[in-house]
mmCIF file of C-alpha atoms in Angstrom:
data_model
loop_
_atom_site.group_PDB
_atom_site.id
_atom_site.type_symbol
_atom_site.label_atom_id
_atom_site.label_comp_id
_atom_site.label_asym_id
_atom_site.label_seq_id
_atom_site.Cartn_x
_atom_site.Cartn_y
_atom_site.Cartn_z
ATOM 1 C CA MET A 1277 -19.568 -3.342 22.045
ATOM 2 C CA LYS A 1278 -22.315 -5.673 20.906
ATOM 3 C CA PHE A 1279 -25.775 -6.095 22.384
ATOM 4 C CA ALA A 1280 -28.765 -8.336 21.705
ATOM 5 C CA ILE A 1281 -32.304 -6.967 21.701
ATOM 6 C CA TYR A 1282 -35.679 -8.701 21.645
ATOM 7 C CA LEU A 1283 -38.658 -6.742 20.279
ATOM 8 C CA PRO A 1284 -42.108 -8.222 20.987
ATOM 9 C CA PRO A 1285 -44.496 -8.694 18.029
ATOM 10 C CA ASP A 1286 -46.673 -5.803 19.182
ATOM 11 C CA SER A 1287 -43.816 -3.271 19.274
ATOM 12 C CA GLU A 1288 -44.258 -1.597 15.883
ATOM 13 C CA GLY A 1289 -45.501 1.954 16.258
ATOM 14 C CA LYS A 1290 -45.528 1.726 20.055
ATOM 15 C CA LYS A 1291 -43.138 2.698 22.804
ATOM 16 C CA ASN A 1292 -42.798 -0.325 25.045
ATOM 17 C CA PRO A 1293 -41.151 -0.862 28.441
ATOM 18 C CA VAL A 1294 -37.636 -2.295 28.424
ATOM 19 C CA ILE A 1295 -35.806 -4.679 30.730
ATOM 20 C CA TYR A 1296 -32.012 -4.718 30.667
ATOM 21 C CA TRP A 1297 -30.401 -8.095 31.372
ATOM 22 C CA LEU A 1298 -26.819 -8.234 32.648
ATOM 23 C CA SER A 1299 -25.074 -11.577 32.192
ATOM 24 C CA GLY A 1300 -22.461 -13.274 34.334
ATOM 25 C CA LEU A 1301 -18.812 -14.268 34.059
ATOM 26 C CA THR A 1302 -17.636 -15.622 30.657
ATOM 27 C CA CYS A 1303 -20.928 -14.709 28.944
ATOM 28 C CA THR A 1304 -21.555 -12.587 25.852
ATOM 29 C CA GLU A 1305 -24.649 -10.749 24.651
ATOM 30 C CA GLN A 1306 -25.980 -14.068 23.318
ATOM 31 C CA ASN A 1307 -26.247 -16.324 26.396
ATOM 32 C CA PHE A 1308 -29.533 -15.015 27.759
ATOM 33 C CA ILE A 1309 -31.164 -14.712 24.342
ATOM 34 C CA THR A 1310 -30.322 -18.305 23.396
ATOM 35 C CA LYS A 1311 -30.734 -20.101 26.749
ATOM 36 C CA SER A 1312 -33.317 -18.396 28.971
ATOM 37 C CA GLY A 1313 -36.552 -18.832 27.021
ATOM 38 C CA ALA A 1314 -37.510 -15.295 28.027
ATOM 39 C CA GLN A 1315 -38.868 -14.305 24.604
ATOM 40 C CA LYS A 1316 -42.161 -16.118 25.193
ATOM 41 C CA TYR A 1317 -42.889 -14.118 28.340
ATOM 42 C CA ALA A 1318 -41.579 -10.850 26.911
ATOM 43 C CA ALA A 1319 -43.981 -11.316 23.983
ATOM 44 C CA GLU A 1320 -46.908 -12.039 26.301
ATOM 45 C CA HIS A 1321 -46.284 -8.852 28.276
ATOM 46 C CA ASN A 1322 -45.058 -6.638 25.400
ATOM 47 C CA VAL A 1323 -41.697 -5.792 26.943
ATOM 48 C CA ILE A 1324 -38.392 -5.290 25.163
ATOM 49 C CA ILE A 1325 -35.294 -7.056 26.486
ATOM 50 C CA VAL A 1326 -31.776 -5.715 25.952
ATOM 51 C CA CYS A 1327 -28.680 -7.817 26.676
ATOM 52 C CA PRO A 1328 -25.251 -6.131 26.554
ATOM 53 C CA ASP A 1329 -21.960 -7.967 26.423
ATOM 54 C CA THR A 1330 -20.151 -8.484 29.719
ATOM 55 C CA SER A 1331 -16.952 -6.595 28.851
ATOM 56 C CA PRO A 1332 -15.105 -4.734 26.115
ATOM 57 C CA ARG A 1333 -12.995 -6.993 23.884
ATOM 58 C CA CYS A 1334 -10.028 -4.835 22.985
ATOM 59 C CA ASN A 1335 -6.897 -7.036 23.208
ATOM 60 C CA ILE A 1336 -5.369 -5.520 26.328
ATOM 61 C CA PRO A 1337 -2.317 -7.583 27.430
ATOM 62 C CA GLY A 1338 -3.441 -10.009 30.123
ATOM 63 C CA GLU A 1339 -7.105 -9.651 29.196
ATOM 64 C CA ASP A 1340 -7.544 -13.381 28.525
ATOM 65 C CA GLU A 1341 -5.417 -14.889 31.281
ATOM 66 C CA SER A 1342 -8.331 -15.922 33.527
ATOM 67 C CA TYR A 1343 -12.076 -16.435 33.248
ATOM 68 C CA ASP A 1344 -12.957 -14.125 36.143
ATOM 69 C CA PHE A 1345 -11.039 -10.999 35.139
ATOM 70 C CA GLY A 1346 -10.707 -9.196 31.817
ATOM 71 C CA THR A 1347 -12.569 -10.555 28.799
ATOM 72 C CA GLY A 1348 -16.100 -11.583 29.733
ATOM 73 C CA ALA A 1349 -15.621 -10.246 33.257
ATOM 74 C CA GLY A 1350 -16.050 -6.470 33.225
ATOM 75 C CA PHE A 1351 -17.892 -6.638 36.573
ATOM 76 C CA TYR A 1352 -20.010 -3.587 35.659
ATOM 77 C CA VAL A 1353 -17.555 -1.118 37.198
ATOM 78 C CA ASP A 1354 -15.767 1.917 35.768
ATOM 79 C CA ALA A 1355 -12.112 0.935 36.073
ATOM 80 C CA THR A 1356 -9.652 3.455 37.491
ATOM 81 C CA VAL A 1357 -6.434 1.397 37.207
ATOM 82 C CA LYS A 1358 -4.331 1.358 34.027
ATOM 83 C CA PRO A 1359 -4.641 -0.144 31.445
ATOM 84 C CA TRP A 1360 -8.248 -1.106 32.232
ATOM 85 C CA ASN A 1361 -9.464 2.459 32.778
ATOM 86 C CA THR A 1362 -9.166 3.255 29.059
ATOM 87 C CA HIS A 1363 -11.929 0.877 27.951
ATOM 88 C CA TYR A 1364 -13.424 -0.951 30.923
ATOM 89 C CA LYS A 1365 -16.230 1.473 31.763
ATOM 90 C CA MET A 1366 -19.071 -1.024 32.037
ATOM 91 C CA TYR A 1367 -21.032 0.855 34.705
ATOM 92 C CA SER A 1368 -21.201 4.014 32.581
ATOM 93 C CA TYR A 1369 -21.889 1.920 29.486
ATOM 94 C CA VAL A 1370 -24.866 0.143 31.033
ATOM 95 C CA THR A 1371 -26.391 3.158 32.778
ATOM 96 C CA GLN A 1372 -25.688 5.895 30.214
ATOM 97 C CA GLU A 1373 -24.246 5.003 26.807
ATOM 98 C CA LEU A 1374 -26.264 1.888 26.012
ATOM 99 C CA PRO A 1375 -29.674 3.376 26.995
ATOM 100 C CA GLU A 1376 -28.958 6.378 24.786
ATOM 101 C CA VAL A 1377 -28.254 4.073 21.826
ATOM 102 C CA ILE A 1378 -31.377 2.011 22.520
ATOM 103 C CA HIS A 1379 -33.651 5.039 22.938
ATOM 104 C CA ALA A 1380 -32.362 6.577 19.717
ATOM 105 C CA ASN A 1381 -32.916 3.478 17.583
ATOM 106 C CA PHE A 1382 -35.780 1.441 19.039
ATOM 107 C CA PRO A 1383 -39.379 2.085 20.228
ATOM 108 C CA ILE A 1384 -38.494 2.394 23.924
ATOM 109 C CA ASP A 1385 -40.385 4.240 26.616
ATOM 110 C CA PRO A 1386 -37.438 5.833 28.498
ATOM 111 C CA GLU A 1387 -39.590 6.309 31.599
ATOM 112 C CA LYS A 1388 -40.334 2.590 31.808
ATOM 113 C CA GLN A 1389 -37.136 0.604 32.229
ATOM 114 C CA SER A 1390 -36.055 -2.082 34.659
ATOM 115 C CA ILE A 1391 -32.918 -4.127 35.169
ATOM 116 C CA MET A 1392 -32.039 -7.706 36.117
ATOM 117 C CA GLY A 1393 -29.086 -10.065 35.895
ATOM 118 C CA HIS A 1394 -27.329 -13.269 36.890
ATOM 119 C CA SER A 1395 -24.294 -13.793 39.133
ATOM 120 C CA MET A 1396 -21.810 -11.038 38.178
ATOM 121 C CA GLY A 1397 -24.714 -9.504 36.256
ATOM 122 C CA GLY A 1398 -26.954 -9.753 39.305
ATOM 123 C CA HIS A 1399 -24.312 -7.753 41.161
ATOM 124 C CA GLY A 1400 -24.344 -5.224 38.318
ATOM 125 C CA ALA A 1401 -28.133 -4.957 38.277
ATOM 126 C CA LEU A 1402 -28.344 -4.347 42.023
ATOM 127 C CA VAL A 1403 -25.598 -1.711 41.907
ATOM 128 C CA CYS A 1404 -27.139 0.113 38.930
ATOM 129 C CA TYR A 1405 -30.526 0.129 40.645
ATOM 130 C CA LEU A 1406 -29.308 1.291 44.039
ATOM 131 C CA ARG A 1407 -27.038 4.006 42.652
ATOM 132 C CA ASN A 1408 -29.703 5.464 40.358
ATOM 133 C CA PRO A 1409 -32.967 5.925 42.275
ATOM 134 C CA GLY A 1410 -35.816 6.596 39.861
ATOM 135 C CA LYS A 1411 -33.930 5.476 36.751
ATOM 136 C CA TYR A 1412 -35.200 1.900 36.927
ATOM 137 C CA CYS A 1413 -38.716 0.909 37.921
ATOM 138 C CA SER A 1414 -37.584 -2.381 39.460
ATOM 139 C CA VAL A 1415 -34.693 -4.813 39.872
ATOM 140 C CA SER A 1416 -34.245 -8.560 40.197
ATOM 141 C CA ALA A 1417 -31.296 -10.929 40.254
ATOM 142 C CA PHE A 1418 -30.510 -14.608 39.941
ATOM 143 C CA ALA A 1419 -27.732 -15.794 42.262
ATOM 144 C CA PRO A 1420 -26.102 -12.338 42.468
ATOM 145 C CA ILE A 1421 -22.668 -11.605 43.892
ATOM 146 C CA CYS A 1422 -24.208 -9.558 46.685
ATOM 147 C CA HIS A 1423 -21.153 -8.486 48.684
ATOM 148 C CA PRO A 1424 -18.208 -8.399 46.234
ATOM 149 C CA SER A 1425 -15.824 -6.683 48.633
ATOM 150 C CA GLN A 1426 -16.054 -9.849 50.746
ATOM 151 C CA SER A 1427 -16.070 -12.541 48.019
ATOM 152 C CA PRO A 1428 -13.094 -14.060 46.141
ATOM 153 C CA TRP A 1429 -14.499 -13.144 42.700
ATOM 154 C CA GLY A 1430 -15.322 -9.640 43.813
ATOM 155 C CA ARG A 1431 -12.056 -8.910 45.580
ATOM 156 C CA LYS A 1432 -10.057 -10.033 42.557
ATOM 157 C CA ALA A 1433 -12.088 -7.853 40.186
ATOM 158 C CA LEU A 1434 -12.265 -4.786 42.423
ATOM 159 C CA THR A 1435 -8.544 -4.950 43.141
ATOM 160 C CA GLY A 1436 -7.671 -5.288 39.463
ATOM 161 C CA TYR A 1437 -10.017 -2.589 38.175
ATOM 162 C CA LEU A 1438 -10.078 -0.157 41.109
ATOM 163 C CA GLY A 1439 -6.871 -0.730 43.076
ATOM 164 C CA ASP A 1440 -5.786 -2.661 46.167
ATOM 165 C CA THR A 1441 -7.225 -2.194 49.637
ATOM 166 C CA GLY A 1442 -3.845 -1.655 51.288
ATOM 167 C CA ASP A 1443 -4.281 -1.412 55.047
ATOM 168 C CA ALA A 1444 -7.160 1.054 55.142
ATOM 169 C CA GLY A 1445 -10.089 -1.360 54.931
ATOM 170 C CA ILE A 1446 -12.576 -1.146 52.061
ATOM 171 C CA PRO A 1447 -11.692 1.733 49.679
ATOM 172 C CA ASP A 1448 -14.400 4.248 48.798
ATOM 173 C CA GLU A 1449 -14.196 3.199 45.139
ATOM 174 C CA TRP A 1450 -15.047 -0.368 46.127
ATOM 175 C CA LYS A 1451 -18.032 0.775 48.178
ATOM 176 C CA LYS A 1452 -19.622 2.241 45.039
ATOM 177 C CA TYR A 1453 -19.938 -1.266 43.591
ATOM 178 C CA ASP A 1454 -20.978 -3.365 46.585
ATOM 179 C CA ALA A 1455 -24.757 -3.828 46.756
ATOM 180 C CA THR A 1456 -24.731 -4.874 50.412
ATOM 181 C CA LEU A 1457 -22.834 -1.742 51.432
ATOM 182 C CA LEU A 1458 -24.976 0.470 49.171
ATOM 183 C CA VAL A 1459 -28.302 -0.788 50.486
ATOM 184 C CA ALA A 1460 -27.125 -0.507 54.085
ATOM 185 C CA LYS A 1461 -26.903 3.272 53.632
ATOM 186 C CA PHE A 1462 -29.935 3.683 51.363
ATOM 187 C CA ASP A 1463 -32.551 6.195 52.466
ATOM 188 C CA GLY A 1464 -35.632 6.399 50.251
ATOM 189 C CA GLN A 1465 -38.424 4.479 48.560
ATOM 190 C CA LEU A 1466 -37.717 1.421 46.416
ATOM 191 C CA ALA A 1467 -39.741 -1.274 44.703
ATOM 192 C CA ASP A 1468 -39.403 -4.780 46.121
ATOM 193 C CA ILE A 1469 -35.961 -6.172 45.318
ATOM 194 C CA LEU A 1470 -36.342 -9.747 44.034
ATOM 195 C CA ILE A 1471 -33.472 -12.188 44.626
ATOM 196 C CA ASP A 1472 -33.569 -15.779 43.371
ATOM 197 C CA GLN A 1473 -31.043 -18.306 44.658
ATOM 198 C CA GLY A 1474 -30.626 -22.047 44.167
ATOM 199 C CA ASP A 1475 -29.700 -23.824 47.389
ATOM 200 C CA SER A 1476 -27.490 -26.328 45.516
ATOM 201 C CA ASP A 1477 -25.452 -23.592 43.851
ATOM 202 C CA GLU A 1478 -21.756 -24.478 44.193
ATOM 203 C CA PHE A 1479 -20.826 -20.795 44.311
ATOM 204 C CA LEU A 1480 -23.262 -20.155 47.161
ATOM 205 C CA LYS A 1481 -21.509 -22.875 49.123
ATOM 206 C CA ALA A 1482 -18.115 -21.364 48.237
ATOM 207 C CA GLY A 1483 -19.032 -17.990 49.723
ATOM 208 C CA GLN A 1484 -19.061 -16.102 46.417
ATOM 209 C CA LEU A 1485 -22.698 -14.906 46.575
ATOM 210 C CA THR A 1486 -23.773 -14.276 50.226
ATOM 211 C CA PRO A 1487 -27.440 -13.292 49.641
ATOM 212 C CA GLU A 1488 -28.082 -13.577 53.388
ATOM 213 C CA LYS A 1489 -25.801 -10.592 54.022
ATOM 214 C CA PHE A 1490 -27.666 -8.498 51.457
ATOM 215 C CA VAL A 1491 -31.054 -9.453 52.903
ATOM 216 C CA GLN A 1492 -29.905 -8.597 56.416
ATOM 217 C CA ALA A 1493 -28.661 -5.195 55.215
ATOM 218 C CA CYS A 1494 -32.011 -4.593 53.487
ATOM 219 C CA LYS A 1495 -33.935 -5.392 56.640
ATOM 220 C CA GLU A 1496 -31.798 -3.074 58.741
ATOM 221 C CA ALA A 1497 -32.259 -0.271 56.188
ATOM 222 C CA GLN A 1498 -35.995 -1.059 55.853
ATOM 223 C CA VAL A 1499 -35.626 -1.753 52.137
ATOM 224 C CA PRO A 1500 -38.180 -4.285 50.826
ATOM 225 C CA VAL A 1501 -36.548 -7.496 49.610
ATOM 226 C CA ILE A 1502 -37.791 -10.930 48.550
ATOM 227 C CA LEU A 1503 -35.379 -13.887 48.664
ATOM 228 C CA ASN A 1504 -36.578 -17.065 46.971
ATOM 229 C CA MET A 1505 -34.408 -20.046 47.894
ATOM 230 C CA ARG A 1506 -34.947 -22.753 45.264
ATOM 231 C CA GLU A 1507 -34.429 -26.262 46.565
ATOM 232 C CA GLY A 1508 -32.133 -28.376 44.396
ATOM 233 C CA TYR A 1509 -31.290 -25.663 41.846
ATOM 234 C CA ASP A 1510 -27.763 -24.682 40.871
ATOM 235 C CA HIS A 1511 -26.112 -21.733 39.080
ATOM 236 C CA SER A 1512 -27.016 -22.726 35.519
ATOM 237 C CA TYR A 1513 -29.269 -21.375 32.783
ATOM 238 C CA TYR A 1514 -31.609 -24.346 33.351
ATOM 239 C CA TYR A 1515 -32.334 -22.709 36.697
ATOM 240 C CA ILE A 1516 -32.766 -19.287 35.088
ATOM 241 C CA ALA A 1517 -35.084 -20.677 32.394
ATOM 242 C CA THR A 1518 -37.243 -22.294 35.075
ATOM 243 C CA PHE A 1519 -37.972 -19.062 36.927
ATOM 244 C CA ILE A 1520 -37.514 -16.293 34.335
ATOM 245 C CA GLU A 1521 -41.281 -15.954 33.951
ATOM 246 C CA ASP A 1522 -41.550 -14.978 37.631
ATOM 247 C CA HIS A 1523 -38.946 -12.271 37.154
ATOM 248 C CA ILE A 1524 -40.537 -10.800 34.059
ATOM 249 C CA LYS A 1525 -43.891 -10.676 35.856
ATOM 250 C CA HIS A 1526 -42.180 -8.943 38.779
ATOM 251 C CA HIS A 1527 -40.877 -6.235 36.471
ATOM 252 C CA VAL A 1528 -44.107 -5.881 34.504
ATOM 253 C CA LYS A 1529 -45.949 -5.182 37.752
ATOM 254 C CA TYR A 1530 -43.851 -2.037 38.194
ATOM 255 C CA LEU A 1531 -43.344 -1.144 34.526
ATOM 256 C CA ARG A 1532 -47.117 -1.060 33.946
ATOM 257 C CA SER A 1533 -48.016 0.709 37.179
#
């Protein structure tokens, strides 16, 4: 696995907060670093940013047959179906293995970490946050796949990595990786969840993202959520670059508190 890391100029000799960024389908560890413009704001607020790759790259047969499954599409789950279960353990990698590597080699404050992401990575960020209360100070997401058990992208990935639904409804393994289902049953205190969504996003219109279902589940569970609908914006990194400052400020508010 590869990852990219940004260290602010004032990081030497200090333990700084860290924000983990999870990228979307087809991305590598480089997309956010090269396209988002986040370094300027990370430098201003003295936060470290870590960007893992989106999947293992281990030459499994069939790994490169489609853009939305296999290479570049690990979906931040721990696969249970062969042959994916040998290497595709992205949930454990993001929440356990990668932080251990980062803490051992860089000036990180392990008590001050947050997580954010885009699309498939927004799904991953929400799931990591909701399944690990207290591990992350805050979460935010751009155009996340909010209800993967009910979206075409999500159903394909969850079926391939975790097994088919059969006739018994949504399997328990699927429920572990569906932010809308997780938040609906959440009982506890959370920081405001920040969701950013362009209203001209083609994947919003195609029913892949469904932020309204996540927001409704949050309200019913009394979990604080902010949904910013951005008029005229799509699913691209131009959109992310426009609003990344807002997201970093959102995380800094909690990382510095």
